[in-house]
């Protein structure tokens, strides 16, 4: 790729945008006018309804009062006319007036407030769950071909793609910075930690299981909002130790790290000074966390990623109590999600759209980073292409195994290349190239790769869009000889593996037992469909990928 | 290294949200004044047709208005508008496709708005023309990245796809664009 394609595109888009201007005489008013012909009551907000009611309430009250007074006057006149000596005339009308006017304002004022702003639901804790998502279906054999999206109440609104005027489904809230995040019980990332243990981060909670997902415990640090949880870095170990590092607020000079020392232990917090870093970000800031032992961890705090890489890397050697700045940010080529494999070796995935878009590797615990160069997997591979995405890196038997989707030509689906390094990531050799299911060609294909901690299972999940563009075909492929040969273990299924929001982890994880977790969706999403990006559900397989079932997450 | 804004004419929605407090009407009106042009440009870059783009943007603000109470935080409004515009452009493409398939007629209106690309310098026009040959999602990711100036997470939110998909789509889109430009005489 020539280096100037990005600048050419940027310039062209800017020039094009500048031609699109407001007309000299605006065809539309400068203020937004909500459409009057808005259909149906729920379309108008409760607040607006209230205002509208109050607006006509005043004249209505006056009119009522006038009518009553007029009626009274007539009555009084009649009374005085018929009983010229009677003293009781005005007593009746004064009793009538309040009964007409007083009840309506109070009742009108209170009722509309109910029902508005009832958007987020907080999970009850502790929480219960069943193994399978669908009530009345058998646990391990839920057919993945039928799209069913109401599991766990994850989706809060219907897919928006159906009508011209609809807007995106509001299954989002905000981090306070304009970034939309998943809410509810949709999993954001998930990791199987072995021995039936694992964690899931959903839109609103951090969940822990120690029985393969049959029961879940809500371990969200107290007081954490869903938005904070979304933007936080999360690390959980199989012994139940866990860390949650918040993304600092704009203008703040510290960030907060939650940690707990064992399953069931209480959370404690540490305030980490950001040092020379000042958070200016309004969009896109995020914090990434990676722990390799119970004491050694790294935290990347990023800021303003969209417009220039800036971030600070911190290291802790005491389990998150104290943190020190690691490396010089000005010498660091990129910022992005980090993933450490040992106490010295780590990888970083840079944000898109910069020359730095690549994987980077450190061999001195984050002091220095160099570009991770993988050899071309085939002759047609375009030289200079940083086509590393949906990739994963695992430490296996003292070596490092990396996998990446391979782009050989633009429209091509060329499977996944698997590499191995035995010298700490300096040199890599191509171990195999795998194309699960020998699926067809599409630019929109992808695969996910994971290795069990003991190296006994290598698993690949591959998908390509179906030919009609309205779904994905998806195949599980597994190797039990350290990646030398893969065998497809499932037939083709309609399922879409979306992966989590965190690179290197969260999409797929494999335990030594052969248990597999993946985040995905069975929705009929396709190239032309909007709503298939965020994982809707956690899927699990107990038999090495031959059969899959949805795991129900608590509400 | 945390640059200030240097890109002129880019999406102000990426800037800090100046709107504070006020009623839904007031806040949305303020958003309309500050964001309408950027959204109109975004929609036009995605769908080419200025007239349709106007409708998409109007619908996006209408949807924002209807959803206002459900929006957890008003600072999410810009992101919500962007996602609405991307979605609106997709719906329009789908509508055209359906019309083409079933009616076997071009879905273009009888009197389409003039194509802004025709007014561009040759160099820019080539790029925009090449951009239009890409699959829709590739085009979306490039416009959001290189015009709206968004990062990975915000593009993922606007397009409703995961971050990994943003990256792979962007990578392929840039290469596809470059190849399309090579084929241009």
XYZ file of C-alpha atoms in Angstrom:
740
model
C 0.000 0.000 0.000
C 1.458 3.318 -0.954
C 1.756 5.596 2.034
C -0.186 8.447 0.490
C -3.454 6.661 -0.102
C -4.668 7.808 3.290
C -3.793 11.434 2.674
C -5.275 11.350 -0.819
C -8.510 9.951 0.524
C -8.613 12.434 3.368
C -8.101 15.342 0.989
C -10.710 14.110 -1.461
C -13.310 13.571 1.238
C -12.633 17.012 2.652
C -12.936 18.624 -0.776
C -16.113 16.693 -1.439
C -17.609 17.618 1.921
C -16.909 21.280 1.369
C -19.023 21.208 -1.763
C -21.910 20.038 0.330
C -23.051 23.193 1.984
C -26.182 24.724 3.318
C -28.125 26.511 0.585
C -28.034 30.328 0.717
C -31.692 30.313 1.672
C -32.078 27.319 3.907
C -34.813 24.998 2.821
C -35.246 23.972 6.409
C -35.506 26.118 9.494
C -32.373 26.633 11.509
C -34.039 25.140 14.531
C -35.041 21.570 14.615
C -38.809 21.164 14.532
C -40.008 17.816 15.656
C -42.374 16.338 13.130
C -45.974 17.135 14.091
C -47.258 14.037 12.436
C -45.298 11.882 14.822
C -47.139 8.605 15.046
C -48.364 7.022 18.228
C -48.076 8.261 21.821
C -44.760 6.574 22.702
C -43.104 8.563 19.987
C -43.588 11.755 21.908
C -41.718 12.062 25.122
C -43.435 12.041 28.443
C -41.866 15.370 29.187
C -43.355 16.934 26.087
C -46.704 15.422 26.845
C -46.650 16.961 30.238
C -45.834 20.350 28.851
C -48.545 20.083 26.278
C -51.086 19.173 28.888
C -50.076 21.992 31.152
C -50.337 24.381 28.280
C -54.030 23.819 27.742
C -54.735 23.186 31.374
C -54.609 26.851 32.343
C -57.128 28.083 29.764
C -59.258 25.052 30.447
C -59.333 25.822 34.146
C -60.216 29.416 33.466
C -62.963 28.365 31.083
C -64.312 25.917 33.632
C -64.226 28.539 36.321
C -65.958 31.063 34.098
C -68.615 28.502 33.190
C -69.194 27.634 36.837
C -69.375 31.248 37.880
C -71.764 31.948 35.013
C -73.898 28.984 36.017
C -73.835 30.116 39.618
C -74.798 33.579 38.651
C -77.787 32.186 36.813
C -78.666 30.005 39.779
C -78.233 32.928 42.159
C -80.326 35.119 39.932
C -82.997 32.454 39.771
C -82.886 31.905 43.509
C -83.066 35.562 44.241
C -85.784 35.892 41.697
C -87.922 33.093 43.091
C -87.148 33.494 46.787
C -86.510 37.098 47.217
C -86.065 36.715 50.969
C -83.877 33.604 51.019
C -80.284 34.039 52.388
C -78.535 30.908 51.045
C -77.845 31.692 47.397
C -74.014 31.721 47.033
C -73.421 28.658 49.227
C -73.970 26.143 46.432
C -71.665 27.643 43.778
C -68.664 28.088 46.087
C -68.847 24.440 46.944
C -68.881 23.463 43.288
C -65.916 25.476 41.996
C -63.038 23.680 43.716
C -64.362 20.286 42.806
C -64.064 21.170 39.145
C -60.659 22.796 39.065
C -58.454 21.433 41.794
C -58.078 17.701 41.066
C -56.946 17.916 37.485
C -53.658 19.833 37.832
C -52.305 17.529 40.492
C -53.249 14.336 38.752
C -51.924 15.592 35.442
C -48.674 16.654 36.972
C -47.773 13.378 38.574
C -48.867 10.741 36.134
C -46.687 11.446 33.076
C -43.438 11.231 34.991
C -43.972 7.588 35.517
C -42.501 5.506 32.786
C -39.993 7.981 31.503
C -36.284 7.293 31.957
C -36.933 3.698 32.792
C -34.162 2.470 30.577
C -31.504 0.612 32.400
C -32.136 -2.297 34.617
C -29.755 -3.197 37.346
C -28.976 -6.827 37.844
C -30.086 -8.478 41.004
C -27.288 -10.063 42.957
C -26.551 -12.820 43.588
C -27.954 -14.034 40.343
C -29.389 -17.199 39.049
C -29.165 -18.824 35.726
C -29.843 -21.958 33.848
C -27.416 -23.742 31.617
C -29.380 -23.206 28.465
C -30.773 -19.952 27.283
C -34.147 -21.010 26.075
C -36.697 -22.149 28.545
C -37.988 -25.507 27.487
C -35.112 -26.498 25.277
C -32.469 -29.049 25.994
C -29.198 -27.595 27.083
C -26.582 -28.843 24.745
C -28.340 -29.021 21.449
C -30.030 -25.724 20.787
C -30.054 -25.560 17.012
C -27.974 -22.647 15.949
C -29.817 -22.250 12.732
C -32.788 -20.539 14.223
C -32.261 -16.933 15.011
C -33.528 -16.209 18.443
C -32.431 -13.021 19.958
C -34.388 -12.649 23.129
C -32.091 -14.761 25.223
C -31.359 -13.044 28.453
C -33.164 -9.951 27.316
C -30.019 -8.786 25.625
C -31.565 -6.850 22.814
C -33.813 -4.112 24.024
C -35.213 -2.921 20.754
C -35.977 -4.470 17.419
C -33.475 -4.311 14.647
C -33.577 -0.856 13.175
C -32.885 -1.856 9.640
C -36.453 -2.438 8.667
C -37.871 0.993 8.327
C -36.638 4.058 6.616
C -37.240 6.357 9.522
C -36.020 4.188 12.322
C -32.886 4.940 14.237
C -30.432 2.531 15.802
C -31.856 0.454 18.543
C -31.146 2.055 21.844
C -29.311 -0.747 23.455
C -26.687 1.787 24.183
C -25.897 4.182 26.895
C -22.975 6.477 27.088
C -19.585 6.567 28.663
C -20.153 10.235 29.135
C -17.948 10.936 26.185
C -20.243 10.186 23.336
C -19.090 6.636 22.957
C -21.861 4.146 22.630
C -21.658 1.022 24.613
C -23.472 -2.201 24.939
C -25.983 -2.486 27.723
C -27.919 -5.176 29.424
C -26.886 -8.770 29.401
C -25.105 -8.776 26.069
C -21.598 -10.058 26.646
C -18.780 -7.722 25.781
C -15.979 -10.097 26.470
C -15.654 -13.508 27.990
C -12.856 -15.800 28.955
C -12.713 -19.389 30.015
C -10.113 -19.768 32.732
C -10.034 -23.521 33.174
C -11.581 -25.954 35.661
C -15.046 -24.710 34.847
C -14.183 -21.191 35.763
C -14.590 -18.162 33.615
C -15.765 -14.606 33.506
C -18.032 -12.565 31.290
C -18.299 -8.822 31.088
C -21.764 -7.824 29.957
C -23.146 -4.390 29.282
C -23.900 -3.943 32.946
C -22.029 -6.462 35.053
C -18.935 -8.530 35.575
C -19.982 -12.155 36.027
C -18.084 -15.117 37.381
C -18.795 -18.822 37.087
C -17.028 -21.812 38.584
C -19.305 -24.496 37.134
C -19.043 -24.002 33.376
C -21.708 -21.363 33.236
C -24.461 -23.180 35.101
C -24.458 -20.512 37.790
C -23.206 -16.992 37.699
C -22.141 -14.627 40.419
C -22.216 -10.904 39.886
C -18.787 -9.633 40.933
C -19.098 -6.091 39.607
C -17.150 -3.700 41.832
C -19.692 -1.765 43.882
C -20.700 1.611 42.571
C -19.401 1.017 39.073
C -21.755 2.320 36.396
C -22.315 0.312 33.208
C -20.550 3.028 31.242
C -17.497 2.858 33.489
C -17.443 -0.906 33.213
C -17.539 -0.687 29.434
C -14.583 1.639 29.142
C -12.570 -0.156 31.811
C -9.753 -2.604 31.429
C -10.584 -5.968 32.970
C -8.314 -8.842 33.963
C -9.449 -11.973 35.780
C -7.370 -14.965 36.803
C -8.515 -18.510 37.388
C -7.987 -18.242 41.150
C -10.561 -15.466 41.246
C -8.140 -12.584 41.489
C -9.456 -9.733 39.396
C -8.632 -6.195 38.419
C -10.754 -3.459 36.881
C -8.967 -0.311 35.710
C -11.237 2.623 34.951
C -10.775 5.036 32.101
C -9.923 8.409 33.586
C -12.277 11.313 33.096
C -11.277 14.283 30.979
C -9.185 16.705 32.973
C -8.360 14.203 35.670
C -4.844 13.311 36.683
C -5.535 9.991 38.303
C -7.383 6.866 37.453
C -8.820 4.208 39.689
C -7.945 0.523 39.795
C -10.158 -1.995 41.593
C -8.607 -5.251 42.685
C -9.600 -8.275 44.673
C -7.308 -10.978 45.929
C -9.497 -14.051 45.657
C -12.864 -15.280 44.545
C -15.426 -13.868 46.914
C -13.057 -11.315 48.420
C -14.051 -7.678 48.641
C -12.819 -5.123 46.149
C -10.274 -2.549 47.196
C -9.344 0.481 45.164
C -6.135 2.256 44.354
C -5.824 5.684 42.839
C -3.100 5.726 40.206
C -1.514 9.087 39.360
C -1.250 9.537 35.623
C 1.932 11.591 35.918
C 2.719 13.594 32.818
C -0.405 12.393 31.118
C -3.408 14.682 31.009
C -6.632 13.301 29.752
C -8.136 15.545 27.126
C -10.134 12.962 25.318
C -13.750 13.448 24.561
C -14.102 10.331 22.507
C -12.646 6.943 22.322
C -10.494 6.803 25.386
C -10.020 3.389 26.821
C -7.942 1.529 29.342
C -6.462 -1.897 28.723
C -5.221 -4.292 31.319
C -3.149 -7.457 31.141
C -1.918 -9.638 34.025
C 0.467 -12.552 33.550
C 0.889 -13.589 37.178
C -0.917 -12.725 40.350
C 1.506 -9.863 40.874
C 2.675 -8.721 37.436
C 0.362 -6.632 35.322
C 0.324 -3.823 32.782
C -2.161 -1.055 32.177
C -2.379 1.073 29.044
C -4.316 4.288 29.513
C -5.100 5.926 26.210
C -6.363 9.297 25.214
C -7.577 10.850 22.019
C -6.812 7.872 19.902
C -8.693 9.159 16.921
C -6.340 11.999 16.273
C -2.967 10.914 17.396
C -1.593 8.149 19.456
C -1.145 9.057 23.045
C -1.071 6.758 25.958
C 0.799 5.853 29.070
C 1.839 2.360 30.013
C 1.997 1.380 33.681
C 3.401 -1.701 35.337
C 2.690 -3.238 38.710
C 4.775 -5.885 40.414
C 2.685 -6.120 43.562
C -0.702 -7.159 42.289
C -2.001 -3.697 41.484
C -1.185 -1.851 44.679
C 1.435 0.412 43.148
C 1.971 1.306 39.498
C 4.955 2.800 37.745
C 5.239 4.339 34.302
C 6.884 2.018 31.850
C 8.801 3.292 28.854
C 8.772 6.665 27.186
C 5.483 7.424 25.438
C 7.146 9.670 22.879
C 9.327 6.757 21.814
C 6.391 4.409 21.654
C 5.182 3.969 18.092
C 1.541 3.436 18.877
C -1.037 2.973 21.560
C -3.685 0.353 21.738
C -4.793 -2.775 23.476
C -1.959 -4.665 25.160
C -1.584 -8.330 25.893
C 1.330 -9.736 27.875
C 2.471 -13.316 27.532
C 5.291 -13.426 30.076
C 6.731 -10.971 32.558
C 8.810 -9.463 29.761
C 7.082 -10.203 26.454
C 3.940 -8.418 25.390
C 2.126 -7.427 22.227
C 0.160 -4.338 21.343
C -2.466 -3.828 18.679
C -2.407 -0.303 17.275
C -5.475 1.720 16.423
C -6.522 1.723 12.802
C -5.724 4.282 10.199
C -2.239 5.288 11.096
C 1.050 4.187 9.674
C 1.466 2.503 13.003
C -1.325 0.083 12.246
C 0.342 -3.164 13.081
C 1.218 -5.417 15.907
C 4.031 -4.326 18.125
C 6.064 -6.450 20.465
C 8.124 -5.701 23.548
C 10.696 -7.995 25.071
C 11.655 -5.754 27.989
C 8.357 -5.490 29.827
C 7.141 -2.477 27.856
C 10.290 -0.371 27.716
C 10.740 -0.649 23.966
C 8.463 -1.784 21.197
C 9.258 -3.030 17.731
C 7.030 -3.981 14.870
C 6.089 -7.617 14.908
C 7.018 -8.942 11.499
C 5.364 -12.116 10.401
C 6.647 -13.801 7.251
C 4.382 -13.745 4.234
C 2.170 -16.809 4.275
C 2.168 -17.179 0.526
C 3.474 -15.878 -2.746
C 0.531 -13.627 -3.478
C 0.693 -11.863 -0.171
C 1.102 -8.172 -0.761
C 4.389 -7.016 0.677
C 4.162 -4.205 3.180
C 0.604 -4.963 4.100
C -0.057 -4.785 7.787
C -2.906 -7.134 7.331
C -2.962 -8.404 10.850
C -6.367 -8.452 12.339
C -8.567 -10.672 14.379
C -5.279 -12.064 15.505
C -4.291 -13.826 18.649
C -1.085 -14.631 20.451
C -0.615 -17.410 22.982
C 2.289 -18.660 25.017
C 2.472 -22.426 24.456
C 5.123 -24.736 25.879
C 7.725 -21.996 26.091
C 7.060 -20.876 22.540
C 4.722 -18.224 21.214
C 1.975 -19.105 18.795
C 0.377 -16.342 16.778
C -2.452 -16.449 14.296
C -3.795 -13.840 11.947
C -6.318 -13.594 9.192
C -4.615 -13.555 5.872
C -5.403 -11.283 2.986
C -3.887 -12.502 -0.212
C -6.007 -10.526 -2.552
C -8.613 -7.924 -1.923
C -11.695 -9.992 -2.260
C -10.049 -13.047 -0.916
C -10.712 -15.160 2.038
C -7.504 -16.980 2.566
C -7.902 -18.481 5.918
C -5.724 -18.075 8.918
C -1.973 -18.312 9.062
C -0.505 -19.792 12.211
C 3.019 -18.877 13.248
C 5.396 -20.048 15.912
C 8.338 -18.359 17.550
C 10.800 -20.068 19.841
C 13.024 -17.052 20.496
C 10.639 -14.754 22.300
C 9.018 -13.302 19.213
C 12.113 -12.275 17.249
C 11.775 -14.810 14.473
C 8.609 -16.458 13.331
C 7.982 -19.441 11.152
C 4.804 -20.210 9.314
C 3.400 -23.349 10.826
C 0.225 -23.846 8.856
C -2.430 -22.139 6.854
C -5.938 -23.176 7.636
C -9.192 -22.524 5.914
C -11.988 -24.035 7.964
C -14.616 -25.694 5.850
C -12.954 -24.544 2.643
C -15.462 -21.741 2.682
C -15.965 -19.516 -0.287
C -14.418 -16.189 -1.078
C -15.469 -12.978 0.528
C -13.893 -9.784 1.707
C -16.088 -10.009 4.767
C -14.861 -13.287 6.121
C -13.051 -13.726 9.385
C -11.676 -16.302 11.731
C -10.933 -16.539 15.397
C -8.174 -18.597 16.891
C -7.414 -19.886 20.354
C -5.082 -22.329 22.048
C -5.724 -24.084 25.328
C -3.204 -23.271 28.074
C -1.608 -26.724 27.872
C -1.415 -26.579 24.095
C -3.522 -29.676 23.595
C -6.221 -27.951 21.545
C -5.891 -25.404 18.780
C -9.281 -24.142 17.687
C -10.275 -22.032 14.719
C -13.693 -20.595 14.008
C -14.159 -19.368 10.495
C -17.049 -17.658 8.782
C -17.972 -16.179 5.453
C -21.183 -14.484 4.397
C -23.742 -16.659 2.718
C -24.228 -15.991 -0.942
C -27.441 -14.057 -0.418
C -25.598 -11.662 1.863
C -28.009 -12.190 4.727
C -26.133 -14.470 7.012
C -22.863 -16.144 7.745
C -21.720 -19.680 7.395
C -19.504 -20.716 10.201
C -17.280 -23.701 10.812
C -15.229 -24.932 13.786
C -11.891 -26.499 13.048
C -9.639 -28.132 15.621
C -6.116 -29.417 15.866
C -4.884 -31.799 18.537
C -1.327 -32.043 17.219
C -0.114 -28.541 18.010
C -1.504 -26.912 14.937
C 0.044 -29.201 12.356
C -3.240 -30.430 10.988
C -6.760 -29.197 11.485
C -10.000 -31.083 11.160
C -13.404 -29.534 10.706
C -15.440 -30.682 13.669
C -18.778 -29.085 12.867
C -20.857 -28.951 9.801
C -21.753 -25.557 8.491
C -23.965 -23.601 10.802
C -25.667 -20.294 10.764
C -23.864 -18.447 13.443
C -21.880 -15.335 13.461
C -18.857 -15.126 15.679
C -18.382 -11.517 16.456
C -15.646 -11.610 18.994
C -15.375 -9.325 21.936
C -14.396 -5.727 21.918
C -10.914 -6.527 23.158
C -8.338 -7.677 20.653
C -6.234 -10.723 21.537
C -8.812 -12.040 23.933
C -12.481 -12.323 24.568
C -13.539 -13.663 21.205
C -12.756 -17.262 21.796
C -11.164 -19.245 24.580
C -10.358 -22.897 24.990
C -9.730 -24.785 28.216
C -7.473 -27.797 28.620
C -10.585 -29.928 28.919
C -11.640 -29.008 25.389
C -14.414 -26.730 26.550
C -14.742 -23.716 24.245
C -16.391 -20.346 24.669
C -17.171 -17.967 21.849
C -19.081 -14.730 21.586
C -21.485 -14.515 18.737
C -24.906 -14.218 17.355
C -27.245 -16.439 15.448
C -28.993 -13.509 13.924
C -29.346 -13.433 10.195
C -26.902 -10.650 9.883
C -25.017 -10.122 6.709
C -23.039 -7.648 4.715
C -26.027 -5.406 4.263
C -27.286 -5.668 7.779
C -26.454 -3.312 10.542
C -27.180 -5.204 13.620
C -24.737 -8.033 13.794
C -21.651 -6.531 15.268
C -22.098 -6.640 18.973
C -22.085 -10.110 20.370
C -25.556 -11.047 21.466
C -24.733 -14.191 23.344
C -22.138 -16.455 24.825
C -21.843 -19.856 23.169
C -20.192 -22.863 24.684
C -19.134 -26.275 23.457
C -18.284 -29.187 25.728
C -17.092 -31.471 22.961
C -14.325 -29.602 21.240
C -16.625 -27.643 18.975
C -18.831 -30.395 17.568
C -21.955 -28.985 19.160
C -22.669 -25.595 20.597
C -25.242 -24.125 22.889
C -26.088 -20.707 24.105
C -25.183 -19.962 27.673
C -27.827 -17.994 29.467
C -26.514 -14.991 31.300
C -28.439 -13.586 34.244
C -30.578 -10.513 33.827
C 1.218 14.461 20.693
C -2.402 14.888 21.571
C -3.107 17.067 18.574
C -5.704 19.733 18.522
C -8.048 19.837 15.597
C -6.238 20.601 12.393
C -8.652 19.143 9.915
C -10.864 21.853 8.533
C -14.403 20.989 7.746
C -14.374 17.651 9.426
C -17.052 16.328 11.655
C -17.632 18.631 14.609
C -19.486 15.800 16.270
C -16.103 14.499 17.325
C -15.545 17.664 19.308
C -16.534 18.178 22.928
C -20.220 18.602 23.273
C -20.992 22.231 24.118
C -24.657 21.654 24.761
C -25.631 21.624 28.394
C -28.907 21.445 30.216
C -32.130 22.770 28.813
C -35.246 21.077 27.640
C -35.219 18.396 24.986
C -36.423 20.944 22.443
C -33.678 23.392 23.303
C -30.900 20.848 23.371
C -31.978 19.185 20.158
C -32.325 22.550 18.450
C -28.807 23.413 19.537
C -27.558 20.051 18.296
C -29.372 20.659 15.048
C -27.631 23.966 14.515
C -24.207 22.608 15.402
C -24.359 19.153 13.825
C -26.736 19.310 10.899
C -24.185 20.286 8.291
C -21.689 17.663 9.399
C -24.392 15.008 9.351
C -25.578 16.164 5.938
C -22.041 15.865 4.617
C -21.608 12.461 6.164
C -24.866 11.252 4.639
C -23.997 12.663 1.223
C -20.565 11.071 1.247
C -22.256 7.767 2.027
C -25.177 7.923 -0.362
C -24.157 10.555 -2.981
C -27.641 11.988 -3.360
C -28.006 15.331 -1.617
C -31.795 15.213 -1.526
C -31.900 11.784 0.038
C -29.162 12.836 2.434
C -31.337 15.715 3.642
C -34.123 13.277 4.394
C -31.809 10.894 6.191
C -30.480 13.664 8.402
C -33.958 14.978 9.125
C -35.036 11.472 10.085
C -31.987 11.099 12.307
C -32.912 14.207 14.270
C -36.521 13.082 14.402
C -35.423 9.767 15.835
C -33.185 11.516 18.345
C -36.133 13.616 19.433
C -38.360 10.611 19.900
C -35.682 8.716 21.745
C -34.518 11.583 23.864
C -35.804 10.263 27.168
C -34.225 6.890 26.558
C -30.819 8.354 25.859
C -28.868 7.742 29.022
C -26.617 10.712 28.542
C -27.110 13.632 26.196
C -23.446 13.605 25.300
C -24.203 10.375 23.463
C -26.366 12.371 21.070
C -23.654 12.923 18.477
C -22.781 9.247 18.398
C -26.450 8.424 18.148
C -26.927 10.802 15.232
C -23.955 9.337 13.403
C -25.262 5.819 13.835
C -28.679 6.964 12.608
C -27.191 8.518 9.505
C -25.137 5.427 8.690
C -28.236 3.344 9.197
C -30.370 5.670 7.100
C -27.894 5.434 4.232
C -28.011 1.645 4.459
C -31.778 1.660 4.354
C -31.714 3.840 1.289
C -29.292 1.488 -0.443
C -31.487 -1.430 0.449
C -34.540 0.369 -0.874
C -32.743 1.011 -4.162
C -31.674 -2.593 -4.410
C -35.187 -3.821 -3.855
C -36.539 -1.370 -6.391
C -33.982 -2.464 -8.930
C -34.652 -6.124 -8.371
C -38.401 -6.026 -8.463
C -39.219 -3.179 -10.739
C -36.247 -3.520 -12.998
C -36.012 0.209 -13.174
C -33.422 2.556 -11.886
C -34.465 3.804 -8.473
C -33.103 7.246 -9.141
C -35.582 10.077 -9.044
C -36.470 11.702 -12.346
C -34.608 14.828 -11.424
C -31.697 13.847 -9.218
C -29.710 16.413 -7.312
C -26.483 17.265 -9.127
C -23.610 15.003 -8.222
C -21.150 16.950 -6.102
C -18.297 14.804 -7.345
C -18.609 16.314 -10.817
C -17.498 19.634 -9.365
C -14.325 18.245 -7.854
C -10.837 18.582 -9.233
C -9.725 15.620 -11.273
C -7.493 14.201 -8.531
C -10.223 14.282 -5.888
C -12.909 13.157 -8.294
C -10.948 10.017 -9.088
C -10.711 9.143 -5.420
C -14.413 9.741 -4.775
C -15.329 7.745 -7.869
C -13.124 4.881 -6.738
C -14.637 5.073 -3.261
C -18.074 4.550 -4.759
C -17.043 1.247 -6.268
C -16.296 -0.294 -2.869
C -18.691 -2.518 -0.936
C -20.919 -0.405 1.303
C -19.268 -1.298 4.575
C -15.805 -0.585 3.256
C -16.985 2.789 2.076
C -18.601 3.533 5.434
C -15.518 2.703 7.406
C -13.350 4.920 5.184
C -15.701 7.888 5.359
C -16.036 7.602 9.129
C -12.306 7.223 9.570
C -10.964 9.768 7.085
C -13.680 12.339 7.051
C -15.448 12.061 10.403
C -12.007 11.420 11.889
C -13.234 8.780 14.297
C -11.225 6.128 16.089
C -11.830 2.435 16.112
C -14.305 2.323 18.982
C -16.438 5.166 17.647
C -16.506 3.677 14.158
C -17.550 0.367 15.665
C -20.384 2.117 17.489
C -21.527 4.076 14.435
C -21.521 1.032 12.185
C -22.761 -1.461 14.730
C -19.831 -3.798 14.214
C -17.034 -5.014 16.457
C -13.647 -3.372 16.687
C -11.930 -6.287 15.039
C -14.260 -5.944 12.099
C -13.539 -2.228 11.881
C -9.871 -2.957 11.562
C -10.161 -5.711 8.998
C -12.705 -3.776 6.969
C -10.549 -0.648 6.993
C -7.471 -2.550 5.971
C -9.200 -4.213 3.065
C -10.989 -1.028 2.096
C -7.759 0.946 1.772
C -6.241 -1.707 -0.416
C -9.372 -1.993 -2.494
C -9.396 1.768 -2.936
C -5.810 1.800 -4.017
C -6.440 -0.938 -6.535
C -9.516 0.829 -7.865
C -7.406 3.939 -8.347
C -4.752 1.981 -10.199
C -7.375 0.836 -12.646
C -8.443 4.407 -13.250
C -6.666 5.723 -16.323
